[in-house]
Short mmCIF file of C-alpha atoms and ligand atoms in Angstrom, two decimals:
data_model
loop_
_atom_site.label_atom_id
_atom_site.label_comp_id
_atom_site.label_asym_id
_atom_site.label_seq_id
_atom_site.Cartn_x
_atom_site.Cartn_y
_atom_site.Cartn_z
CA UNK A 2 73.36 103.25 62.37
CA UNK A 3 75.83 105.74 62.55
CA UNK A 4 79.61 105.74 64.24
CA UNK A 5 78.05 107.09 67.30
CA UNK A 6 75.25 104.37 67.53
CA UNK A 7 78.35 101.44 67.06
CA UNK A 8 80.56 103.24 69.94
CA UNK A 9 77.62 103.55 72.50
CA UNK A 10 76.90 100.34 71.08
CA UNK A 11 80.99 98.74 71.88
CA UNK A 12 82.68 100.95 74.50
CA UNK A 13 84.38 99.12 77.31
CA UNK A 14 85.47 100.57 80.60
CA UNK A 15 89.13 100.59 81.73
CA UNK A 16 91.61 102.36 83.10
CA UNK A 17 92.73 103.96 80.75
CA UNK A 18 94.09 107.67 79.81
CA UNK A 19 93.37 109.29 76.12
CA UNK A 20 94.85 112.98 76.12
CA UNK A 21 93.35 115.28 72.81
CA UNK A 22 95.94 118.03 72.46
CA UNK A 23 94.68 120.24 70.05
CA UNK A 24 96.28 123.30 68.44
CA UNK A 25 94.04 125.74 66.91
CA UNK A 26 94.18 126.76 63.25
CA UNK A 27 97.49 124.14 63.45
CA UNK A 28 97.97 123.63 59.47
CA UNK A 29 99.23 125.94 57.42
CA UNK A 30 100.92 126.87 53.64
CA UNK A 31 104.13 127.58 52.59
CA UNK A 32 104.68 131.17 52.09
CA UNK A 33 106.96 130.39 48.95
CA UNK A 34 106.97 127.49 46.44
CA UNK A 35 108.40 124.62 47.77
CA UNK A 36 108.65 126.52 50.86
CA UNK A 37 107.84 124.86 54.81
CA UNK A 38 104.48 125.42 55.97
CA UNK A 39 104.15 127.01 60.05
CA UNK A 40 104.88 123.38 61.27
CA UNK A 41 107.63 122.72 59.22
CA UNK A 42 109.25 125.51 59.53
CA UNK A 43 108.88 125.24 63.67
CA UNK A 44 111.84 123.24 65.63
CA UNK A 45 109.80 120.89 67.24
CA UNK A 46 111.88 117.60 69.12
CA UNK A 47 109.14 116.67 70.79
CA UNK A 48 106.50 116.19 68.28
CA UNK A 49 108.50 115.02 65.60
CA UNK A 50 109.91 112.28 67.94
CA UNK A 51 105.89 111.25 68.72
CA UNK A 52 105.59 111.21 64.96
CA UNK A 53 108.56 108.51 65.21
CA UNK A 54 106.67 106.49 68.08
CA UNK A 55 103.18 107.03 66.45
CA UNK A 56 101.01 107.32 64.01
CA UNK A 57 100.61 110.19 61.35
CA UNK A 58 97.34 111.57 58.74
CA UNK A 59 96.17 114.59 57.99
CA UNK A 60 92.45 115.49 58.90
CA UNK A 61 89.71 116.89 56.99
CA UNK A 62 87.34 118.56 59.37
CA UNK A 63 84.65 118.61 58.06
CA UNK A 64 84.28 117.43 54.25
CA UNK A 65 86.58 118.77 51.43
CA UNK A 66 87.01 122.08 50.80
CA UNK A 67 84.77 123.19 53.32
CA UNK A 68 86.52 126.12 55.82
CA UNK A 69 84.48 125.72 58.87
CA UNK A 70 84.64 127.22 62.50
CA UNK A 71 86.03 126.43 65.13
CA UNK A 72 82.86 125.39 66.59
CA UNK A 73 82.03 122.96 63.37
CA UNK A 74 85.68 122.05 64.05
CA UNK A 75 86.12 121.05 67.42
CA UNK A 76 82.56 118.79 67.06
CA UNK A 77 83.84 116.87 64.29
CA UNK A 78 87.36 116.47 66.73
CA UNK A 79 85.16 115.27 69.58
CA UNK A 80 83.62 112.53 67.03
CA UNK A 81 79.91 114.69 66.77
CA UNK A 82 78.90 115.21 62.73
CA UNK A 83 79.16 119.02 62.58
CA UNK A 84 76.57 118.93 59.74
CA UNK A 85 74.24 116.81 62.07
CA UNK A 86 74.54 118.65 64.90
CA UNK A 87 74.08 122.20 64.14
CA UNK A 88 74.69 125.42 66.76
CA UNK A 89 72.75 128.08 65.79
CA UNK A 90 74.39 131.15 66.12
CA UNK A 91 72.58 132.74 69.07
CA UNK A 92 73.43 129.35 70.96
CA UNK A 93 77.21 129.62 69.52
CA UNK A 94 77.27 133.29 70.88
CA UNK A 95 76.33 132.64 74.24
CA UNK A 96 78.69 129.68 74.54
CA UNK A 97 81.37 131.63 72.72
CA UNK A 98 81.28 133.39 76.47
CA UNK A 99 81.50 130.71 78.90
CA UNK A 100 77.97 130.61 79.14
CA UNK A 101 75.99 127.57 79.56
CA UNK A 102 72.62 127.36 77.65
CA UNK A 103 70.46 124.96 78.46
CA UNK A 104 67.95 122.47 76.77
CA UNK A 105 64.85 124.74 75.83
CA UNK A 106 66.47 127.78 76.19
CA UNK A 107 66.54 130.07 73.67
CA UNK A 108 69.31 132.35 72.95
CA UNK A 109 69.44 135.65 71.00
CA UNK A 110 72.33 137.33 69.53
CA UNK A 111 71.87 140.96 69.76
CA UNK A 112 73.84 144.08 68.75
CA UNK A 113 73.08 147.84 70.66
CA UNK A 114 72.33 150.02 68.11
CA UNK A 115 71.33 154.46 67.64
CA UNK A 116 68.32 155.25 67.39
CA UNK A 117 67.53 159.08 66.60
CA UNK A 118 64.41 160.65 67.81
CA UNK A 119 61.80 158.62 65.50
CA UNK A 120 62.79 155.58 66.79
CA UNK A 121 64.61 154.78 63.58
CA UNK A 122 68.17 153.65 63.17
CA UNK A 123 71.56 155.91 62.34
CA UNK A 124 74.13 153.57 63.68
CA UNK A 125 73.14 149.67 63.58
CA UNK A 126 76.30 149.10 66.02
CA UNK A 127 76.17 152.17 67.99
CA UNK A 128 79.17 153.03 67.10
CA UNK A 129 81.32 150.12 67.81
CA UNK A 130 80.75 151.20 71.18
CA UNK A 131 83.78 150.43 73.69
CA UNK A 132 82.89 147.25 75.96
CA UNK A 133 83.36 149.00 79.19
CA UNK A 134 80.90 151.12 78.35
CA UNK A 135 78.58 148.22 76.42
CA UNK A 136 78.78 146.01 79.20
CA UNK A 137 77.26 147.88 82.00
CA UNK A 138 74.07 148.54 79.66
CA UNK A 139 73.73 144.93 79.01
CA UNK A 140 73.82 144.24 83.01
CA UNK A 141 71.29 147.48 83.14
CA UNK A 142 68.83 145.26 80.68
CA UNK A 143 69.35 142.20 82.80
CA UNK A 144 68.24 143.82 85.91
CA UNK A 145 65.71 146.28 85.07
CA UNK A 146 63.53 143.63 81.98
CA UNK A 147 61.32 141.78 83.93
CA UNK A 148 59.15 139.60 82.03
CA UNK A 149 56.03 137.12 83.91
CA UNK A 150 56.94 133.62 83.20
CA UNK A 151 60.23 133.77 81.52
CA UNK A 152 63.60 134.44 83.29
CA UNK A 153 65.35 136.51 81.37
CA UNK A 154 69.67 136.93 80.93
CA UNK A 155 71.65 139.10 79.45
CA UNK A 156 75.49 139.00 78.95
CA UNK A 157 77.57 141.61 77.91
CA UNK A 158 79.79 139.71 74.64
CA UNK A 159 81.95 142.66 72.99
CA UNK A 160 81.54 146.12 71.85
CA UNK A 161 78.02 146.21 70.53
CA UNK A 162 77.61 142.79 70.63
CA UNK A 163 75.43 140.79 73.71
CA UNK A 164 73.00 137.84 74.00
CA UNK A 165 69.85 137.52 75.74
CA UNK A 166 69.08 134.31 77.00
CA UNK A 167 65.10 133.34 77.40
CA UNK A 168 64.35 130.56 79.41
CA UNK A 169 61.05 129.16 79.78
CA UNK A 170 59.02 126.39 79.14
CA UNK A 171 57.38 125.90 75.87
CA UNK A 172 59.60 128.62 73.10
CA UNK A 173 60.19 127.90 70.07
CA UNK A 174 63.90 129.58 67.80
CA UNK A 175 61.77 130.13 64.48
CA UNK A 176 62.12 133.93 64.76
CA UNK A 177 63.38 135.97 62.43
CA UNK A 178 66.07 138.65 62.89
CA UNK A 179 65.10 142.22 63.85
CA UNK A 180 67.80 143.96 62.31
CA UNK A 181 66.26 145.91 59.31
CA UNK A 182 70.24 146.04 57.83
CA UNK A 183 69.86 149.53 56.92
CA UNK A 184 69.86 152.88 58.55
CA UNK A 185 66.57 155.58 58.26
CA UNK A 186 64.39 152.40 59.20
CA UNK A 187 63.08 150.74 63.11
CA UNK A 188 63.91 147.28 64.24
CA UNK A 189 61.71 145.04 62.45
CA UNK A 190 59.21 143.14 64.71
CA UNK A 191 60.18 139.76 65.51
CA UNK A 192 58.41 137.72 63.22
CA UNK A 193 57.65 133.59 64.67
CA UNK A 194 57.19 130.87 62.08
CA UNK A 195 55.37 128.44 64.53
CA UNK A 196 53.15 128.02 67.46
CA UNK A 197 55.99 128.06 70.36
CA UNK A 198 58.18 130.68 68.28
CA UNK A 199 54.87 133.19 68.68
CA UNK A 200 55.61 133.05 72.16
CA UNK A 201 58.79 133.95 72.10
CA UNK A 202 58.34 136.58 69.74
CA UNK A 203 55.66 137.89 71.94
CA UNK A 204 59.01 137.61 74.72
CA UNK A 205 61.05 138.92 72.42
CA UNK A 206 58.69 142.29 71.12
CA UNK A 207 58.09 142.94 75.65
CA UNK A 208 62.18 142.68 75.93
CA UNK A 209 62.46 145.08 73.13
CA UNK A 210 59.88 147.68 74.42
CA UNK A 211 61.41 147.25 77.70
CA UNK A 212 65.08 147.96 76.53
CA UNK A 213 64.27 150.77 74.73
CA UNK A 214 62.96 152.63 77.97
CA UNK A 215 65.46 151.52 80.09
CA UNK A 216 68.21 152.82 77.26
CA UNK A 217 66.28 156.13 76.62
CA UNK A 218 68.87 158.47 78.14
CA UNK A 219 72.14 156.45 76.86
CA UNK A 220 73.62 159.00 74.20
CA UNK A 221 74.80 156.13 72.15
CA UNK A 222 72.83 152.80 72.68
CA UNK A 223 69.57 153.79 73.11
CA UNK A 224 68.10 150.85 70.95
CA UNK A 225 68.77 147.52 69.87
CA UNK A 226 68.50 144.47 67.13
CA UNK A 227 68.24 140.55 67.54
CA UNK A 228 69.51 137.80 65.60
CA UNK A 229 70.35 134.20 65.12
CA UNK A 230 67.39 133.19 67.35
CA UNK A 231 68.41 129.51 68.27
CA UNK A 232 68.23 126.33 70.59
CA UNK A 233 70.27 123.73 71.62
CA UNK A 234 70.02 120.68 69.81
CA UNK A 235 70.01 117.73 71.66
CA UNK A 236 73.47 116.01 72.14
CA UNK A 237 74.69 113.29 73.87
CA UNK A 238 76.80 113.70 76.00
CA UNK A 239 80.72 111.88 75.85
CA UNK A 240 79.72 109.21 78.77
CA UNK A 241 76.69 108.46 76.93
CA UNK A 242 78.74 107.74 73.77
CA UNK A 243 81.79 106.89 74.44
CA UNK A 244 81.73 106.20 78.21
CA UNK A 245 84.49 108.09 79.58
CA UNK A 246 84.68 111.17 82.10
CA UNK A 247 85.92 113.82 79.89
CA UNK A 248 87.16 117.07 81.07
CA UNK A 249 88.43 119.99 78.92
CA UNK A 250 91.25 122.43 79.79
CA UNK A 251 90.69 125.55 77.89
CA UNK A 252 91.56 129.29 77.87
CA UNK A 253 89.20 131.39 76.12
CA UNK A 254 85.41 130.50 76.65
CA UNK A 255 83.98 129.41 72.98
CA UNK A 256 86.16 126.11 73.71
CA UNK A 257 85.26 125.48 77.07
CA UNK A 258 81.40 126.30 75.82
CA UNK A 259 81.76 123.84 73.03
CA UNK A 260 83.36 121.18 75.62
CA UNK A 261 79.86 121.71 77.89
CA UNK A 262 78.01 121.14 75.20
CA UNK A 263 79.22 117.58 74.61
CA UNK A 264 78.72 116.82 78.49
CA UNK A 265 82.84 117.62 79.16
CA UNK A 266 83.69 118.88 82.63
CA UNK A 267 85.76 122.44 82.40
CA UNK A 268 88.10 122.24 84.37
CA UNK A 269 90.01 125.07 86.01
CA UNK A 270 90.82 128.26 84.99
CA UNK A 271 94.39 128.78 83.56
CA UNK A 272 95.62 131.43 82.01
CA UNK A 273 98.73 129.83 79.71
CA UNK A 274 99.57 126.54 78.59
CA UNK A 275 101.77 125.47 80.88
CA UNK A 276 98.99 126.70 83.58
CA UNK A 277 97.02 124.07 81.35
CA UNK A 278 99.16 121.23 81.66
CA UNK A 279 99.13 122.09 85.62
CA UNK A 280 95.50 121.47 85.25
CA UNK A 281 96.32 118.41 83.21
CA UNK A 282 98.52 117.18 85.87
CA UNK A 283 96.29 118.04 89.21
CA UNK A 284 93.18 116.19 87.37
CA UNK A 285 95.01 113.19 86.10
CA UNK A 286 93.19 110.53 88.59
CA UNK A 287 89.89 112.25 87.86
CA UNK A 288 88.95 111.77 84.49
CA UNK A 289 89.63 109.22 81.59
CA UNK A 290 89.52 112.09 78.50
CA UNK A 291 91.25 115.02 78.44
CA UNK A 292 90.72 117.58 75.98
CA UNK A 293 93.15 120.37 76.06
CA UNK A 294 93.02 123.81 73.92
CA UNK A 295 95.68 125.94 72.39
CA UNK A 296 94.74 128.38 71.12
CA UNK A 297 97.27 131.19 69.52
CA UNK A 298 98.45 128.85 67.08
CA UNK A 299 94.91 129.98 65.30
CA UNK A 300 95.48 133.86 66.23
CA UNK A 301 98.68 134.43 64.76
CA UNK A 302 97.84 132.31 61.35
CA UNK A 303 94.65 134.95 61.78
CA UNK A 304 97.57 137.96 62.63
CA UNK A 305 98.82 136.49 58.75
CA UNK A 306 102.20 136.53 60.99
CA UNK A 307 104.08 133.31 59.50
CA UNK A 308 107.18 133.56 62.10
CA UNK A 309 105.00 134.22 65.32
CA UNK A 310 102.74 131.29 64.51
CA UNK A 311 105.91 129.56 64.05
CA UNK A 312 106.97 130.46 67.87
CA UNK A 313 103.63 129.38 68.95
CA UNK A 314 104.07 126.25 67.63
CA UNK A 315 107.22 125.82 69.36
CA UNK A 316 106.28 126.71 72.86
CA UNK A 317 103.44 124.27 72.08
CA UNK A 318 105.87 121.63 71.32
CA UNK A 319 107.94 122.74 74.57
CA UNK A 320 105.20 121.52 76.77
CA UNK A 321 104.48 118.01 74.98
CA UNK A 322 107.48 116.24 77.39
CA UNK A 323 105.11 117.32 80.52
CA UNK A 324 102.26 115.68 79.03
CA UNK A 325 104.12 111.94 78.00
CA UNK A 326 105.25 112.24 81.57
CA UNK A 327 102.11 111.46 82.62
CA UNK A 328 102.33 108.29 80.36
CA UNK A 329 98.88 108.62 78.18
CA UNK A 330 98.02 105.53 76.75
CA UNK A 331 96.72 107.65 73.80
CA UNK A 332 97.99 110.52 73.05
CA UNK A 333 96.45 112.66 70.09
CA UNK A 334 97.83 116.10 68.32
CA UNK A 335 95.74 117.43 65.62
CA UNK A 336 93.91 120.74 65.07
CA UNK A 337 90.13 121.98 64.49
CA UNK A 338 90.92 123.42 61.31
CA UNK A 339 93.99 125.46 59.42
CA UNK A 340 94.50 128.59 59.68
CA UNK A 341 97.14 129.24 57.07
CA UNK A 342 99.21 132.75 57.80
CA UNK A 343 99.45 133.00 54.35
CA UNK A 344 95.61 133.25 54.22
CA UNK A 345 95.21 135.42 57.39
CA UNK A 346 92.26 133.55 58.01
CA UNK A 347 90.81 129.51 58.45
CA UNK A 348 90.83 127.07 55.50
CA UNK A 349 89.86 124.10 54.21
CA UNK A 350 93.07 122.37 54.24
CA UNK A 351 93.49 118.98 55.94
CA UNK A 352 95.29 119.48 59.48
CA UNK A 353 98.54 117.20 61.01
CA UNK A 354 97.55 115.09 63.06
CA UNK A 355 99.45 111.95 65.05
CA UNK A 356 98.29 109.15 67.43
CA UNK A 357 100.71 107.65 70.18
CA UNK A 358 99.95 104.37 72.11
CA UNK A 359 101.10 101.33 72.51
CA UNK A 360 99.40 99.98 69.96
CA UNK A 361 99.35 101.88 66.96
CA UNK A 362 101.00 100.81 63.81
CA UNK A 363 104.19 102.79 63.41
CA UNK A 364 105.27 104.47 59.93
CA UNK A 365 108.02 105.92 58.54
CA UNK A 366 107.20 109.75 59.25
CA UNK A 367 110.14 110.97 61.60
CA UNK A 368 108.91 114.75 61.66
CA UNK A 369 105.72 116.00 62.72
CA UNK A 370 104.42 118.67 59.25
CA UNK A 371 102.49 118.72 56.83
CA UNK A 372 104.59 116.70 54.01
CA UNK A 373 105.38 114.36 56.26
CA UNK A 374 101.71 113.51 57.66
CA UNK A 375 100.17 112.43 54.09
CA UNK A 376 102.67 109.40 53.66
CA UNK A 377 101.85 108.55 57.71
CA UNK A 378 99.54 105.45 58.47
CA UNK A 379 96.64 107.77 58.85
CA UNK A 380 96.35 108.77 55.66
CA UNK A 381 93.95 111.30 55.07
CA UNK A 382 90.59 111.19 56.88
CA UNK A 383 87.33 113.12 58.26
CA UNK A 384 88.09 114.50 61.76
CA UNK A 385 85.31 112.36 62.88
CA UNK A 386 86.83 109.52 62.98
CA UNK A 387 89.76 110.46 65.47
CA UNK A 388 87.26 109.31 68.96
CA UNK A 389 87.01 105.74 67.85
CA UNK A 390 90.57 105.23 66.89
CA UNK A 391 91.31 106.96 69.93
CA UNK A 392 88.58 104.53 71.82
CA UNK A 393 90.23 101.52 70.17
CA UNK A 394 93.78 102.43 71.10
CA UNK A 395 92.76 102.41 74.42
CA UNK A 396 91.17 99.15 74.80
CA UNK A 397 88.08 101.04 75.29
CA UNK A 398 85.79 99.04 72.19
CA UNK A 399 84.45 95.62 71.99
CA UNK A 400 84.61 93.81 68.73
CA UNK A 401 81.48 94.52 66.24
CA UNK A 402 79.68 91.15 65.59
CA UNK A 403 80.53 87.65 66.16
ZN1 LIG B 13 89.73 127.00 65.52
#
C-alpha cells in the first residue's frame, strides 16, 4: 500500500478550502558566502507573516540530489510519485501546449528538418526555422495526412519543433526515434518493439511518406524526424484520490497540461497573476482545491538574473493578502523545484515551503527563506507528502485503524 492507496482509502468530504500556491523554480543560492538566497533577499510582509501563523520545511522534490522538471516536479507537489508515474516525452510535449492527450493515444515529438535532393538530411532542425513560418506547415500536415483508421493531429510547438498525435485503437509507444542524429543520412524507419507498436510504426512510416510530399516545395522544411514516441500512463485522477474538485489556475500551458493530467479542471485563461487570483476569486464556491501557478519566479532564476527573480518574488508576495482574504483553511506556498540564479538553470536543492491553517503546529520561523525554513516544523521532506498534510489540515482524512 502506498500513500495514495491510504488517502483514497481515508478522505472525508467537507467544506473545506486548500489553496496550493506554487512559485516556480522558488529556491535559490546565495550569490556570495554567507550571502541571502532570491527569497531572502526579497521584502516579502506577507509571506514571512504566514511563516509566523504557519508552518515551515523545505521540500525535496523528488529524492536527493536529483534536478528534475517541472513536470517530475509539479507530480510529486500534487502527491503522484514522479518516478512511478512517468510522462514520456512525446506525451510531455503535447501537454507542454495545452493539449490534452488522451488514454491510448500516442504522441510523437517531432522536429522539421532539410532534406537535399537524395532525401538525406543537411539541417536536422531546418534551420531553427521561425514559428510563424513552422506553424502553418504543421497545420498543412494536419489537413492534408489522411490516414484509414487513425485520426491523426498535428500541433505546431516552436520553431522546428511539433507533435503528432495518433489516436486509434490498439497502438502501442515502443518505437524508436527516427532521427538518424547526423547530417548526409535519411530518417531512420520507425522501428516497433511489439505487436501494437508495429502498427503504429506502420502509422508512423504512411505519416512520414505523406509529409514528405506535402512538404516537397517548402525551401526549408521539406522533411522531418520523430521522437519520444509515448502514452499516457494511467493516473488517477485527484477526486479519485483525494476526493476533492480541484481546479488549476495557470499561465503557460505545460502547467495547465500537467493539472489535466491529474483530472484538475483549468480554469480560465489569465494572463498575470493578479488575473489569476481573479480566477481564484470568481471560482471560489466551485471547487475544494486550488492549484495556482507562477511562473517567472523559474524564468528569471533561468535568465541567471538574481535581482529580477528577486522582484518576482515580491510581486508574488504582493498578491498573497488577496488570497487569505478568501480565508483558506489551508493555505500552501512551496515550489516544483529551485531554480537557483546563480545556476541559471533548475537544481536539486530542497524548496521553502509553509502550511497555514488552523491547525498546524506553529514554530519559531518569523520569515519566509531558505535559512529560516530548515529549523520550521516541517523539517525537510519529499514533496510528496505535501497532499496529505494538506488533506489532514483540512479535516479531509479519517483516522488509519482502530
Ligand atoms: Zn518548474
Amino acid at each position: 500500500m502506498d500513500t495514495q492507496d491510504l488517502t483514497r482509502m481515508l478522505h472525508t468530504k467537507n467544506d473545506s478550502k486548500i489553496v496550493l500556491l506554487v512559485a516556480d523554480g522558488l529556491g535559490g543560492l546565495p550569490v556570495e558566502p554567507n550571502g541571502p538566497t532570491e527569497l531572502e533577499a526579497a521584502r516579502t510582509p506577507n509571506l514571512d507573516s504566514l511563516a509566523a501563523q504557519g508552518v515551515s520545511g523545505l521540500s525535496i522534490p523528488i529524492k536527493p540530489g536529483i534536478t528534475p522538471g517541472s513536470g517530475p516536479g509539479h507530480l510529486g507537489l500534487f502527491g503522484y510519485d514522479p518516478l512511478k508515474f512517468l510522462i514520456g516525452r512525446g506525451v510531455l510535449e503535447a501537454t507542454g501546449i495545452g493539449f490534452g492527450v488522451n488514454q491510448g493515444d500516442v504522441a510523437i515529438r517531432c522536429n522539421f528538418c532539410t532534406l537535399d535532393a537524395n532525401g538525406n538530411i543537411c539541417d536536422r532542425r531546418a534551420g531553427r526555422i521561425p514559428t510563424e513560418e513552422s506553424a502553418p506547415l504543421a497545420k498543412l500536415l494536419g489537413e492534408r495526412v489522411k490516414i484509414p483508421g487513425v485520426e491523426v493531429i498535428v500541433e505546431p510547438v516552436k520553431e522546428h519543433r511539433f507533435v503528432v498525435i495518433f489516436r486509434g485503437e490498439g497502438l502501442g509507444a515502443a518505437v524508436d526515434d527516427t532521427d538518424p542524429q547526423k547530417t548526409g543520412v535519411p530518417p531512420l524507419a520507425p522501428v516497433a518493439h511489439d505487436e501494437p507498436s508495429k502498427k503504429t510504426a506502420g502509422i508512423a512510416q504512411e505519416f512520414y511518406s505523406q509529409a514528405v510530399k506535402v512538404l516537397a516545395d517548402q525551401p526549408k522544411a521539406n522533411g522531418l524526424t520523430m521522437r519520444g514516441f509515448a502514452t499516457k500512463p494511467h493516473i488517477p485522477t485527484y477526486e479519485e484520490v483525494y476526493g476533492v474538485r480541484a481546479a488549476a489556475i495557470a499561465v503557460y500551458p505545460m502547467y495547465k497540461g500537467l493539472a489535466k493530467l491529474v483530472g484538475m479542471d483549468v480554469i480560465g485563461a489569465p494572463g498575470t497573476l493578479e488575473e489569476e487570483i481573479d480566477v481564484l476569486a470568481k471560482a471560489w464556491n466551485d471547487y475544494d482545491f486550488f492549484f495556482v501557478h507562477f511562473k517567472y519566479t523559474d524564468s528569471r532564476g533561468e535568465d541567471g538574473n538574481f535581482e529580477a527573480k528577486v522582484k518576482m518574488i515580491e510581486e508574488f508576495d504582493s498578491v498573497l493578502p488577496r488570497v487569505a482574504a478568501l480565508k483558506p483553511d489551508v493555505l500552501i506556498v512551496t515550489g516544483d523545484h529551485s531554480t537557483p540564479a546563480k545556476l541559471a538553470s533548475h537544481s536539486w536543492h530542497p524548496v521553502p515551503t509553509l502550511l497555514v491553517s488552523d491547525v498546524c503546529r506553529p514554530d519559531g520561523c518569523t520569515t519566509f527563506g531558505e535559512k529560516a525554513a530548515i529549523c520550521g516544523g516541517l523539517g525537510q521532506f519529499e514533496a510528496i507528502h505535501l497532499m496529505p498534510l494538506a488533506l489532514a489540515n483540512a479535516g479531509r482524512l479519517e483516522k488509519f485503524g482502530a
